Structure formats: structure tokens, C-alpha cells
Coordinates of C-alpha atoms and ligand atoms in Angstrom, one line a residue:
M2 CA -107.7 -23.4 105.8
S3 CA -105.1 -25.8 107.2
I4 CA -101.4 -24.8 107.2
R5 CA -100.9 -27.5 104.5
L6 CA -103.5 -25.9 102.2
K7 CA -102.1 -22.4 103.0
S8 CA -98.6 -23.6 102.0
A9 CA -100.0 -25.1 98.8
D10 CA -101.7 -21.7 98.1
L11 CA -98.4 -19.9 98.7
K12 CA -96.6 -22.2 96.4
K13 CA -99.1 -21.7 93.6
R14 CA -99.0 -17.9 94.0
M15 CA -95.2 -18.1 93.9
R16 CA -95.2 -20.3 90.8
D17 CA -97.5 -17.8 89.0
A18 CA -95.4 -14.8 90.0
L19 CA -92.1 -16.5 89.1
Q20 CA -93.2 -17.3 85.5
G21 CA -92.4 -13.8 84.5
G22 CA -93.8 -12.9 81.1
G23 CA -94.3 -16.5 80.1
S24 CA -92.5 -18.9 77.8
K25 CA -93.0 -17.0 74.6
A26 CA -91.6 -13.8 75.9
I27 CA -88.7 -15.7 77.6
E28 CA -87.9 -17.4 74.3
K29 CA -87.8 -14.1 72.5
Q30 CA -85.4 -12.7 75.2
K31 CA -83.1 -15.8 74.9
A32 CA -83.1 -15.7 71.1
I33 CA -81.3 -12.4 71.2
G34 CA -78.7 -13.6 73.6
K35 CA -80.2 -12.2 76.8
L36 CA -80.7 -13.9 80.1
T37 CA -83.9 -13.4 82.0
A38 CA -84.0 -10.9 84.9
R39 CA -83.8 -13.6 87.6
E40 CA -81.1 -15.5 85.8
R41 CA -79.1 -12.3 85.7
I42 CA -79.4 -11.7 89.4
I43 CA -78.4 -15.4 90.1
A44 CA -75.4 -15.1 87.8
L45 CA -74.2 -11.9 89.5
L46 CA -74.6 -12.8 93.1
D47 CA -72.7 -15.4 95.2
P48 CA -74.5 -18.8 95.0
N49 CA -77.6 -19.2 97.1
T50 CA -77.4 -15.6 98.5
F51 CA -80.3 -14.0 96.7
H52 CA -83.3 -13.1 98.8
E53 CA -86.2 -11.7 96.8
Y54 CA -88.8 -9.2 98.2
D55 CA -92.1 -7.8 97.0
L56 CA -92.7 -10.8 94.7
F57 CA -96.5 -10.3 95.0
V58 CA -96.6 -6.6 94.2
E59 CA -99.1 -5.8 91.5
H60 CA -99.9 -2.8 89.5
A61 CA -103.1 -0.8 90.2
A62 CA -103.6 0.7 86.8
K63 CA -107.1 0.7 85.3
D64 CA -107.0 2.6 82.0
F65 CA -106.5 0.9 78.6
D66 CA -107.8 -2.4 80.0
M67 CA -104.9 -2.6 82.4
D68 CA -107.2 -3.8 85.1
K69 CA -107.6 -7.1 83.1
K70 CA -103.8 -7.6 82.9
Y71 CA -101.7 -9.5 85.4
L72 CA -98.0 -8.4 85.3
P73 CA -96.0 -10.7 87.6
G74 CA -93.9 -8.7 90.1
D75 CA -95.0 -5.6 88.0
G76 CA -92.0 -6.3 85.7
V77 CA -89.1 -5.8 88.2
I78 CA -87.4 -8.1 90.6
T79 CA -85.8 -6.7 93.8
G80 CA -83.8 -8.2 96.7
T81 CA -80.6 -8.4 98.6
G82 CA -77.6 -10.7 98.3
L83 CA -73.8 -11.0 98.4
I84 CA -71.1 -10.3 95.7
S85 CA -67.7 -11.7 96.6
G86 CA -69.0 -11.8 100.2
H87 CA -70.0 -8.1 100.1
P88 CA -73.7 -7.2 100.8
V89 CA -75.7 -5.5 98.0
C90 CA -79.2 -4.4 97.2
I91 CA -80.3 -5.2 93.7
Y92 CA -83.1 -4.8 91.2
A93 CA -83.5 -6.1 87.7
Q94 CA -86.2 -5.1 85.2
D95 CA -88.0 -8.0 83.6
F96 CA -88.4 -7.2 79.9
T97 CA -90.6 -10.3 79.4
V98 CA -93.3 -8.5 81.5
A99 CA -94.8 -5.6 79.5
G100 CA -91.3 -4.8 78.1
G101 CA -90.0 -4.1 81.6
S102 CA -91.9 -0.8 81.3
L103 CA -91.9 1.4 84.4
G104 CA -95.3 1.9 86.1
W105 CA -96.0 3.3 89.5
M106 CA -95.7 0.1 91.5
H107 CA -92.7 -1.0 89.5
A108 CA -91.1 2.3 90.5
K109 CA -92.2 1.8 94.1
K110 CA -90.4 -1.6 94.2
I111 CA -87.2 0.1 92.9
T112 CA -87.4 3.1 95.3
K113 CA -88.1 0.7 98.2
I114 CA -85.0 -1.3 97.6
M115 CA -83.0 1.9 97.1
D116 CA -84.2 3.2 100.4
H117 CA -83.1 -0.2 102.0
A118 CA -79.7 0.3 100.5
M119 CA -79.4 3.8 101.9
R120 CA -80.6 2.6 105.4
L121 CA -78.3 -0.4 105.4
K122 CA -75.4 1.7 103.9
I123 CA -74.6 -0.9 101.2
P124 CA -74.2 -0.6 97.4
I125 CA -77.3 -0.6 95.1
I126 CA -77.1 -2.3 91.7
G127 CA -79.8 -1.7 89.0
I128 CA -80.1 -3.9 86.0
N129 CA -81.9 -1.9 83.3
D130 CA -83.9 -3.7 80.5
S131 CA -87.0 -1.7 79.7
G132 CA -89.1 0.1 77.1
G133 CA -89.2 3.1 79.4
A134 CA -92.2 4.8 81.0
R135 CA -95.3 2.5 81.0
I136 CA -97.4 4.4 78.5
Q137 CA -100.7 3.3 79.9
E138 CA -99.9 4.7 83.3
G139 CA -99.3 8.2 82.1
V140 CA -98.0 10.7 84.6
N141 CA -97.7 8.1 87.3
S142 CA -94.8 6.5 85.5
L143 CA -93.1 9.8 85.1
A144 CA -93.6 10.4 88.8
G145 CA -91.9 7.0 89.4
Y146 CA -88.9 8.1 87.4
G147 CA -88.7 11.4 89.3
E148 CA -88.7 9.5 92.6
I149 CA -85.8 7.3 91.4
F150 CA -83.8 10.3 90.2
Y151 CA -84.2 12.1 93.5
R152 CA -83.0 9.0 95.4
N153 CA -80.0 8.6 93.0
T154 CA -79.0 12.1 93.8
Q155 CA -79.4 11.7 97.6
A156 CA -77.5 8.4 97.5
S157 CA -74.6 9.9 95.4
G158 CA -71.4 9.9 97.4
V159 CA -73.1 7.9 100.3
I160 CA -73.4 4.4 98.8
P161 CA -71.9 3.1 95.6
Q162 CA -74.5 3.0 92.8
I163 CA -74.0 0.7 89.8
S164 CA -76.1 0.5 86.7
V165 CA -76.0 -2.3 84.3
I166 CA -77.6 -1.8 80.9
L167 CA -78.8 -5.1 79.5
G168 CA -81.4 -4.1 76.9
P169 CA -83.1 -0.9 75.9
C170 CA -82.8 2.0 78.3
A171 CA -84.7 4.7 76.4
G172 CA -86.1 8.2 77.0
G173 CA -85.9 9.7 80.4
A174 CA -85.0 6.3 81.8
V175 CA -81.3 6.9 80.8
Y176 CA -81.0 9.5 83.6
S177 CA -81.0 7.1 86.5
P178 CA -77.9 5.4 85.1
A179 CA -76.4 8.8 84.3
L180 CA -76.8 9.8 87.9
T181 CA -75.0 6.7 89.2
D182 CA -71.3 6.0 89.7
F183 CA -70.6 3.2 87.3
V184 CA -72.4 2.2 84.1
Y185 CA -71.8 -1.2 82.5
V186 CA -72.7 -1.9 78.8
V187 CA -72.7 -5.2 76.9
D188 CA -71.9 -5.5 73.2
K189 CA -75.0 -5.8 71.0
I190 CA -77.3 -5.9 74.0
S191 CA -77.2 -2.4 75.5
K192 CA -79.1 0.4 73.8
M193 CA -79.3 3.8 75.5
F194 CA -80.8 6.9 74.0
I195 CA -83.1 9.8 74.8
T196 CA -84.9 9.7 71.5
G197 CA -84.9 6.6 69.4
P198 CA -84.4 6.0 65.7
E199 CA -88.1 6.5 64.9
V200 CA -88.3 9.9 66.5
I201 CA -85.0 11.0 64.8
K202 CA -86.3 9.9 61.4
T203 CA -89.6 11.8 61.9
V204 CA -88.1 15.0 63.3
L205 CA -84.8 15.2 61.4
G206 CA -85.2 12.8 58.5
E207 CA -82.0 11.0 59.5
E208 CA -81.8 7.2 59.5
V209 CA -79.8 5.5 62.2
S210 CA -79.8 2.1 63.8
M211 CA -80.2 1.6 67.5
E212 CA -76.7 0.2 67.7
E213 CA -75.2 3.2 65.9
L214 CA -77.2 5.6 68.0
G215 CA -76.7 4.2 71.4
G216 CA -75.0 0.8 71.4
A217 CA -72.3 -0.4 73.8
R218 CA -69.4 0.9 71.7
V219 CA -70.9 4.3 71.3
H220 CA -71.3 4.8 75.0
S221 CA -68.0 3.4 76.0
E222 CA -65.9 5.1 73.3
I223 CA -67.7 8.3 72.2
T224 CA -70.1 9.6 74.8
G225 CA -68.3 8.4 77.9
N226 CA -71.6 7.5 79.5
A227 CA -70.5 4.0 80.2
H228 CA -67.5 3.1 82.4
F229 CA -67.2 -0.6 81.6
Y230 CA -67.7 -2.5 78.3
A231 CA -68.3 -6.2 78.3
E232 CA -68.4 -8.8 75.5
S233 CA -71.2 -10.8 77.1
E234 CA -73.6 -10.7 80.0
Q235 CA -71.3 -13.2 81.9
D236 CA -68.3 -11.1 81.2
C237 CA -70.2 -8.0 82.5
F238 CA -71.1 -9.8 85.8
D239 CA -67.4 -11.0 86.2
Q240 CA -66.3 -7.4 85.9
I241 CA -68.8 -6.2 88.5
K242 CA -67.6 -8.8 90.9
E243 CA -64.1 -7.5 90.5
L244 CA -65.1 -3.9 91.0
I245 CA -67.0 -4.7 94.2
T246 CA -63.7 -5.9 95.8
F247 CA -62.1 -2.5 95.2
I248 CA -64.8 -0.2 96.6
P249 CA -66.1 0.4 100.1
W250 CA -69.7 -0.4 101.1
N251 CA -70.4 3.2 101.9
N252 CA -68.7 6.6 102.5
A253 CA -68.1 6.0 106.2
K254 CA -65.9 3.0 105.4
K255 CA -62.7 2.2 103.5
A256 CA -62.6 -0.6 101.0
D257 CA -62.0 -3.9 102.6
P258 CA -58.3 -4.7 102.8
F259 CA -57.0 -7.3 100.3
P260 CA -54.2 -9.8 100.9
K261 CA -50.9 -8.0 100.2
K262 CA -48.9 -9.1 97.2
P263 CA -45.8 -7.5 95.6
P264 CA -45.9 -6.3 91.9
K265 CA -44.7 -8.7 89.2
T266 CA -41.3 -7.0 88.8
R267 CA -40.0 -9.5 86.3
K268 CA -42.6 -8.5 83.8
Y269 CA -42.8 -4.8 84.7
K270 CA -39.3 -3.5 85.1
I271 CA -40.0 0.1 86.1
E272 CA -36.4 1.3 85.4
N273 CA -36.8 0.3 81.7
L274 CA -40.4 1.6 81.1
I275 CA -39.6 5.2 80.0
P276 CA -37.8 5.6 76.7
T277 CA -34.6 7.7 76.7
D278 CA -35.9 10.0 74.0
P279 CA -38.5 12.3 75.8
R280 CA -40.6 12.3 72.7
Q281 CA -41.1 8.6 72.5
P282 CA -44.4 7.3 73.9
Y283 CA -44.9 4.5 76.4
D284 CA -47.8 2.8 78.1
V285 CA -48.3 4.4 81.5
R286 CA -50.4 1.4 82.6
D287 CA -47.2 -0.5 82.7
V288 CA -45.9 2.0 85.3
I289 CA -49.1 1.5 87.3
R290 CA -48.7 -2.3 87.1
A291 CA -45.1 -2.0 88.1
V292 CA -46.1 -0.3 91.4
S293 CA -49.4 -1.9 92.3
D294 CA -50.0 -5.1 94.3
D295 CA -49.8 -8.2 92.2
S296 CA -49.6 -5.8 89.2
E297 CA -53.4 -5.6 89.3
F298 CA -55.1 -2.6 87.8
L299 CA -58.9 -2.3 87.2
E300 CA -59.1 0.4 84.5
V301 CA -62.3 2.6 84.4
Q302 CA -63.5 4.1 81.1
E303 CA -60.7 2.3 79.3
R304 CA -62.1 3.2 75.8
F305 CA -63.0 6.8 76.4
A306 CA -60.6 9.7 76.4
A307 CA -57.7 7.3 76.5
N308 CA -55.2 10.2 76.8
I309 CA -55.8 9.9 80.5
V310 CA -55.9 6.6 82.4
I311 CA -58.0 6.1 85.6
G312 CA -58.8 3.1 87.7
F313 CA -58.3 1.2 90.9
G314 CA -55.2 -0.7 92.1
R315 CA -53.9 -1.6 95.6
L316 CA -50.9 -0.7 97.6
N317 CA -50.1 -3.1 100.5
G318 CA -53.7 -4.3 100.3
E319 CA -55.3 -0.9 100.4
T320 CA -57.4 0.3 97.4
V321 CA -56.0 3.5 95.7
G322 CA -57.3 5.4 92.7
F323 CA -54.7 5.9 89.9
V324 CA -54.9 9.0 87.6
A325 CA -52.2 9.0 85.0
N326 CA -51.5 10.8 81.7
Q327 CA -51.2 8.4 78.9
P328 CA -48.3 9.3 76.6
L329 CA -49.4 6.7 74.1
V330 CA -52.5 8.8 73.1
L331 CA -52.2 12.4 72.1
A332 CA -49.0 12.6 74.1
G333 CA -51.2 12.5 77.2
V334 CA -52.6 16.0 76.9
L335 CA -55.5 17.2 78.9
D336 CA -58.6 18.1 76.8
V337 CA -62.3 18.4 77.3
D338 CA -63.1 14.7 77.6
S339 CA -60.0 13.7 79.6
S340 CA -60.6 16.5 82.1
D341 CA -64.2 15.4 82.5
K342 CA -63.2 11.8 82.9
A343 CA -60.5 12.4 85.5
A344 CA -62.5 15.0 87.5
R345 CA -65.4 12.6 88.1
F346 CA -63.1 9.8 89.1
I347 CA -61.2 12.0 91.5
R348 CA -64.5 13.1 93.1
Y349 CA -65.6 9.4 93.4
C350 CA -62.4 8.4 95.1
D351 CA -62.7 11.4 97.5
A352 CA -66.3 10.6 98.4
F353 CA -65.4 7.0 99.2
N354 CA -62.2 7.4 101.1
V355 CA -59.9 6.1 98.3
P356 CA -56.5 7.7 98.3
L357 CA -55.3 9.2 95.0
V358 CA -52.1 8.4 93.2
T359 CA -51.3 10.7 90.3
L360 CA -48.7 9.9 87.6
V361 CA -47.7 12.9 85.5
D362 CA -46.3 13.1 82.0
L363 CA -48.1 15.6 79.8
P364 CA -47.3 18.6 77.5
G365 CA -50.2 20.6 78.9
Y366 CA -53.8 21.4 77.8
L367 CA -54.6 20.6 74.1
P368 CA -54.5 23.8 71.9
G369 CA -57.0 24.4 69.1
V370 CA -60.2 26.1 68.0
D371 CA -62.1 22.9 68.5
Q372 CA -61.1 22.5 72.1
E373 CA -61.6 26.2 72.9
H374 CA -65.1 26.1 71.4
A375 CA -65.9 22.8 73.0
G376 CA -65.3 24.5 76.4
V377 CA -61.8 23.4 77.4
I378 CA -61.8 26.3 79.9
R379 CA -64.9 25.1 81.7
H380 CA -64.1 21.3 81.4
G381 CA -60.4 21.8 82.2
A382 CA -61.4 23.7 85.4
K383 CA -63.1 20.5 86.6
I384 CA -59.9 18.7 87.2
L385 CA -58.5 21.7 89.2
Y386 CA -61.6 21.8 91.2
A387 CA -61.8 18.1 91.9
Y388 CA -58.1 17.8 93.0
S389 CA -58.3 21.0 95.1
E390 CA -61.5 19.9 96.8
A391 CA -60.3 16.3 97.5
T392 CA -59.2 15.6 101.1
V393 CA -58.2 12.0 100.8
P394 CA -54.4 11.4 100.8
K395 CA -53.0 12.7 97.5
I396 CA -49.6 11.4 96.3
T397 CA -48.1 12.5 93.0
A398 CA -45.2 11.3 91.0
I399 CA -43.9 13.3 88.0
L400 CA -42.3 10.8 85.6
R401 CA -41.4 13.0 82.6
K402 CA -43.1 16.2 81.2
A403 CA -45.1 18.5 83.5
Y404 CA -45.6 21.6 81.5
G405 CA -47.7 24.7 82.1
G406 CA -51.2 24.3 83.3
G407 CA -50.7 20.5 83.1
Y408 CA -48.1 20.7 85.9
I409 CA -50.5 22.6 88.2
A410 CA -53.6 20.5 87.3
M411 CA -52.1 17.1 87.8
C412 CA -52.2 17.3 91.6
S413 CA -49.3 19.6 92.3
H414 CA -48.5 20.8 95.8
H415 CA -50.4 24.0 94.9
L416 CA -53.7 22.0 94.7
R417 CA -52.7 20.4 98.1
A418 CA -51.0 17.2 97.1
D419 CA -49.6 15.7 100.3
F420 CA -46.4 14.4 98.6
V421 CA -44.9 15.2 95.2
F422 CA -42.1 13.0 94.0
A423 CA -40.2 13.4 90.7
W424 CA -38.1 11.0 88.7
P425 CA -34.7 12.3 87.4
T426 CA -36.3 12.3 84.0
A427 CA -38.9 14.9 85.0
E428 CA -39.1 18.2 83.1
I429 CA -41.1 20.8 85.0
A430 CA -41.5 24.1 83.1
V431 CA -43.9 26.6 81.7
M432 CA -43.8 24.9 78.3
G433 CA -41.7 22.5 76.2
P434 CA -38.1 23.6 75.2
E435 CA -38.9 24.1 71.5
G436 CA -41.9 26.3 72.1
A437 CA -40.2 28.2 74.9
A438 CA -37.0 28.9 72.9
N439 CA -38.9 30.1 69.9
I440 CA -40.7 32.7 72.0
I441 CA -38.1 34.0 74.4
F442 CA -35.2 33.9 72.0
R443 CA -37.2 35.0 68.9
K444 CA -35.2 38.2 68.3
E445 CA -31.8 36.4 68.6
I446 CA -33.0 33.6 66.3
M447 CA -34.5 35.9 63.6
G448 CA -31.5 38.2 63.7
A449 CA -28.9 35.5 63.4
K450 CA -27.0 34.7 60.2
N451 CA -27.8 31.0 60.8
P452 CA -31.1 31.0 62.6
E453 CA -31.5 27.2 62.7
E454 CA -28.2 26.8 64.4
I455 CA -29.0 29.5 67.0
R456 CA -32.5 28.0 67.5
K457 CA -30.9 24.6 68.3
Q458 CA -28.4 26.2 70.6
K459 CA -31.1 28.1 72.5
I460 CA -33.3 25.0 72.8
A461 CA -30.3 23.2 74.3
E462 CA -29.7 26.1 76.6
Y463 CA -33.3 26.1 77.8
K464 CA -33.4 22.3 78.2
K465 CA -30.3 22.4 80.3
K466 CA -31.8 25.1 82.6
F467 CA -35.4 23.9 82.9
A468 CA -35.9 20.4 81.5
N469 CA -35.2 18.7 84.8
P470 CA -36.8 18.4 88.3
Y471 CA -34.2 20.4 90.1
V472 CA -35.5 24.0 89.6
A473 CA -38.9 22.9 91.1
A474 CA -37.1 21.0 93.8
A475 CA -35.1 24.1 94.7
Y476 CA -38.3 25.9 95.5
G477 CA -39.7 22.9 97.5
Y478 CA -42.4 22.2 95.0
I479 CA -41.1 18.6 94.8
D480 CA -40.6 16.8 98.0
A481 CA -38.0 14.3 96.7
V482 CA -36.3 13.4 93.5
I483 CA -36.4 9.6 93.4
E484 CA -35.1 6.7 91.3
P485 CA -37.9 5.0 89.4
T486 CA -37.1 1.8 91.3
E487 CA -37.9 3.6 94.6
T488 CA -41.4 4.6 93.5
R489 CA -43.4 1.8 95.2
K490 CA -41.5 2.2 98.4
M491 CA -42.2 5.9 98.5
L492 CA -45.9 5.5 97.7
L493 CA -46.3 2.8 100.4
H494 CA -44.6 5.0 103.0
A495 CA -46.6 8.1 101.9
L496 CA -49.8 6.1 102.2
E497 CA -48.9 4.6 105.5
I498 CA -48.2 7.9 107.2
S499 CA -51.3 9.6 105.7
Q500 CA -53.7 7.2 107.4
S501 CA -54.9 9.8 109.9
K502 CA -55.0 12.7 107.5
A503 CA -57.8 15.2 108.4
V504 CA -58.5 18.3 106.5
Q505 CA -61.2 20.7 107.5
A506 CA -62.8 22.3 104.4
P507 CA -64.3 25.8 104.8
R508 CA -67.9 25.8 106.1
K509 CA -70.3 26.0 103.2
K510 CA -73.5 24.3 101.9
H511 CA -71.7 23.1 98.9
G512 CA -69.3 24.5 96.3
I513 CA -70.2 25.4 92.7
P514 CA -68.0 23.2 90.6
P515 CA -67.7 24.0 86.8
F516 CA -70.3 21.2 85.9
Ligands
HXC601 C1 -95.8 0.0 77.8 C2 -94.4 -1.3 76.6 C3 -93.5 -0.2 76.5 C4 -93.8 1.0 77.2 C5 -92.7 -1.9 75.4 N1 -93.8 -2.3 75.9 N2 -92.4 -0.6 75.8 N3 -95.6 -1.2 77.2 N4 -95.0 1.0 77.8 N5 -93.0 2.0 77.2 C6 -94.5 -3.6 75.7 C7 -94.9 -3.8 74.2 O1 -96.2 -3.3 74.1 C8 -94.9 -5.3 74.2 O2 -96.1 -5.8 74.8 C9 -93.7 -5.7 75.1 O3 -93.5 -4.6 75.9 C10 -92.5 -6.0 74.3 O4 -92.2 -4.9 73.4 P1 -91.9 -5.1 71.9 O5 -92.1 -3.8 71.2 O6 -92.6 -6.3 71.3 O7 -90.4 -5.5 71.9 P2 -89.2 -5.1 70.9 O8 -89.6 -5.4 69.5 O9 -88.0 -5.9 71.5 O10 -88.9 -3.6 71.1 C11 -88.5 -3.0 72.3 C12 -88.6 -1.5 72.3 C13 -90.0 -1.1 71.9 C14 -87.6 -0.9 71.2 C15 -88.2 -1.0 73.6 O11 -90.9 -1.8 72.7 C16 -90.3 0.4 72.1 O12 -89.9 1.2 71.2 N6 -90.9 0.7 73.2 C17 -91.2 2.1 73.5 C18 -90.0 2.9 73.8 C19 -90.2 4.3 74.2 O13 -90.5 5.1 73.4 N7 -90.1 4.6 75.5 C20 -90.2 5.9 76.0 C21 -91.4 6.1 76.7 S1 -91.4 7.7 77.3 P3 -96.8 -7.1 74.4 O14 -98.0 -7.1 75.3 O15 -97.2 -6.9 73.0 O16 -95.9 -8.2 74.6 C22 -90.3 7.7 78.6 C23 -90.2 9.1 79.3 C24 -89.7 8.9 80.6 O17 -89.7 6.8 78.9 C25 -89.3 10.2 81.2 C26 -88.7 10.1 82.5 C27 -88.1 11.4 82.9

């Protein structure tokens, strides 16, 4: 065959493979507002940077007439490309081909591109849109999932792993995203659950829609499985492009430096952000924006456990991870979900060389039977573990309340913060003045002729003694009491002089965190 004929043969083969599941299946996909797998990759990557591999991979299944079926690319597209100039490996399941179901060769394409990502030390992005294990391939499809889960675990903390849920992600398939660092969901498109509505109806007699069971809102607001919520597929891709600029390619690198820009101090006047009344709430994200470059803040898990705020910002062009109590929600208390949320983020930042900036304003851990029974001891311990274990630069600023366990947990010196600053408005004590006065002056209050007056007097006495940063500063637990307007300057300096921080953790195989 001449080279011309061979080229024509290649073109025909490519045309066949690129047709995906055919026009009918593609129309069905489009009718519910979904892009095709290839369109998704093109929309996410920088123009003309996608290089596809393994286009001609075919399944080798024989049972249930599978040997008569041609499944282009075996229902998954894999390749490499660039996002905002950063290299990535990517795969996208093609729902138009056998419902994007995962057979053995489909899984092999995914594990091959994951192995590439690990060798090249660049992020891996997986776009999930699949009916789960390919039923006709039996145990081979289960084996395929197992191979993916193993690699997700090996890659954890080495290269960033991003999962995008753009369709069904059912059964055991949910566990690959659950093992990755960031999960994106899209309104009305993402559906994630272990057992679907049909099984629930059969086993429990309960009726529930896919959306109510595992839609985008459920996973971004209730379960916390998703880290980012998007209104549309394009919105989702724009969010991923932004995230990629904040994170490093792998755990041996730092995030690429970004052009330095001062915060928008006209809009975010740090000296006016905290109300004079210590019981009045405020939005701690304004404090973050008042100190971060260009007042930019990429919030992670914005809709879940909103009593703690986590996310990425920059200080003089360097990515930092912010962890901040949110007085707007439940007075910023730590509870089961917020401890979980913060601990995971702290470990992410530590694994990927992202310094941590912690802003403190909380009354402590949330009391209550619900919380105790939900395991606030075990979950609350995660944040202590994560901060204590983290060896990246750790800088803390106490803005207002830092009571009890909350003071210790929010990256105090005792968990090896490198710098702890406090504003003059800081109150560092075992508990709030009202609670404390009621306990330690109970006899005097009860025995007084005018208990209310004595109670007020004792609260005022306690406030004067402890509701300030100076007792902690006198013991050296605070490095400097600073004016709010000095915060950015202090953070920049602390970060600058922490560049060569090196901490040797005790030799061990690994710790046993309170998972
Ligand atoms: C083989 C599948 C499939 C699967 C869908 N298809 N899921 N083929 N194995 N798991 C095929 C359909 O037969 C159909 O083929 C095409 O994909 C499109 O599917 P539809 O049902 O027509 O689409 P839709 O109406 O949009 O419904 C989508 C769906 C539904 C909700 C995902 O297909 C569904 O319920 N699928 C099964 C989901 C499930 O139970 N998965 C769990 C498997 S067990 P044709 O040829 O007609 O176009 C599992 C365990 C893994 O995943 C454990 C790992 C640890």
C-alpha cells in the first residue's frame, strides 16, 4: 500500500473512532445540556494544546454479544495538554459510548494516563460521566476500578488530582473522585451516589430523585464530597483554570509565582472590618481580601461547613492557604464538619508546599449531644493532628476570640506555628467572660443580695483581666500584638523569612491520624 493509501486508511480509522457513540447518542447528551467528552476537553484546555492518545484502543470482551460491538476509544478519551500554560494529563469518559461504562480496556486507558502523570509529575484531571462498571465485563470492570483506586492513593500528595463530575458517577465509581484532592460538580448535571434511587426503593421503600439523592447541591452543601460548585459546564472549566494557577505541578515544587499586586485597600479597609461589639458578626473573607494580593481569594468548599473558611490567596505573588473561622456562621465554632474540612485542606497545603495563614476568631468547639454523638472528639482531633503534622510555614493572626480548645486548635504556637500575631481586639482565655464568671464566681453570685449586679460586676472583672491579648503575650504565646493595618506587612515578612524552613519529623512509616 502506498503512503497515500495508508494515510487515507489512517484518516478513515480516525473518523470512525472520533464519531463517539454516533449522532443519536450525541443529540441525547446535548438535549440535557451536556457537552460531549471531546468538547469538554477542548473547552478546558488552552486552545490547540490537546494531544490525544490511545484513540484506537478497543475492548476485548466477548460475552453478551460484546464481540459484535465496536465501542470507539472504549468510551474514554485520554491525553495531555495545557491549562493556563500548565501541563496536565486528562481523561474524559464518553457517555455516548455504552454509557461511558468502565470495562477493562477503558480502565487501562485511564490507568495508563495516570501513570504518565505520575512519571511526568504533573496534575491529572478526570472527567466522570459514566453508568459505572460495564456490566457485561463482570469482574474485569471491578478489577479496573481497583487499579484506579490504587493509583489514586499512590498519587495522593505527589501530584494534584482533580475530579470533575459531569453526569452520573454511580456505585463504586464514586470512590475515585473521593480519593482525589478536588471534586467539581455542576448544577443539574452531576449525580453521585453509591446506590441509586431504584435500589433505595427496592431495599428501603423510599422514593427519592437522583437530584435529591446526589445532585450538585447535595454534595457541595450537605456531604462535603464536592469542593467546587458550578452553574454550568463552562463555569466549571473556568473555575478549574483558576485553581490550576494556585497549585504546584507536584509535591517537589512550589506553585508558580504570580505577578505581585497590593490588596484593594479602598474596598477592604482592614481597620474597619471588625465591629466594636465583640458579639457582632462580620465576614472574615473581607479580612482575607484585605491582606491578599489584588484582594483575590479562591474559596474551597464555600457551601459546606461555612463556619470555617478555607481557600487559596497570594502574598507577594506566592500562593498561601487561608484557614479562618467565620463569625458570620455559628459564631465560627469548630464542629464535626468544619474540623474535617479544615484538616483536609491543611494536609493538602502541607503536602504541596503551600504556606498556611490562619485567622482566628472562635468561641471554641460546639457543645451539644448531637455533636458529641456525631464524633466531635474524633473529628475535632483531625485539625490538631493536621496542624501539628504540617511543616510548611505556619503563620497565625488572632483577630478576636480565641477561647479554650479553639485557641489551641487554630494553629497556636503549641502546635508549632512559626509566628502568632494578635490584634488588640484579641481575647485569649479558657472560655468567654459570661461562662467563666458564672462558674468561678458562682458562690459569690448565688449568695449575693443582688445576684444580677454581682454577676455583671464579676463578668466585667474577668473581661478586664483576660479578654485581651496581653496575658498570652506576657507568657510569649503571642509573638507580637499588632495593629490590624500592620497585618499584611507582618504576614509578608513572616513568609519571606520562612522560605528556608526545614523541620525534621520523627522517623516513622506514617502516623495514624484520627481518620
Ligand atoms: C453497561 C451501560 C451501563 C453499565 C449504562 N449503560 N450503564 N452499559 N454497563 N453500567 C448503557 C446502556 O445500556 C445504554 O446502552 C447506554 O449506556 C445509555 O444508558 P441509558 O440507560 O440509556 O441512559 P440514561 O437513561 O441516561 O441513564 C443513565 C444511567 C443508567 C442512570 C446511568 O444507564 C443506569 O442506571 N446505569 C446503570 C448504573 C449502575 O447501576 N451502575 C453500577 C454498576 S455496578 P445502549 O446500547 O442502549 O445505548 C458498579 C460497581 C463498581 O459500578 C464497583 C467498583 C468498586
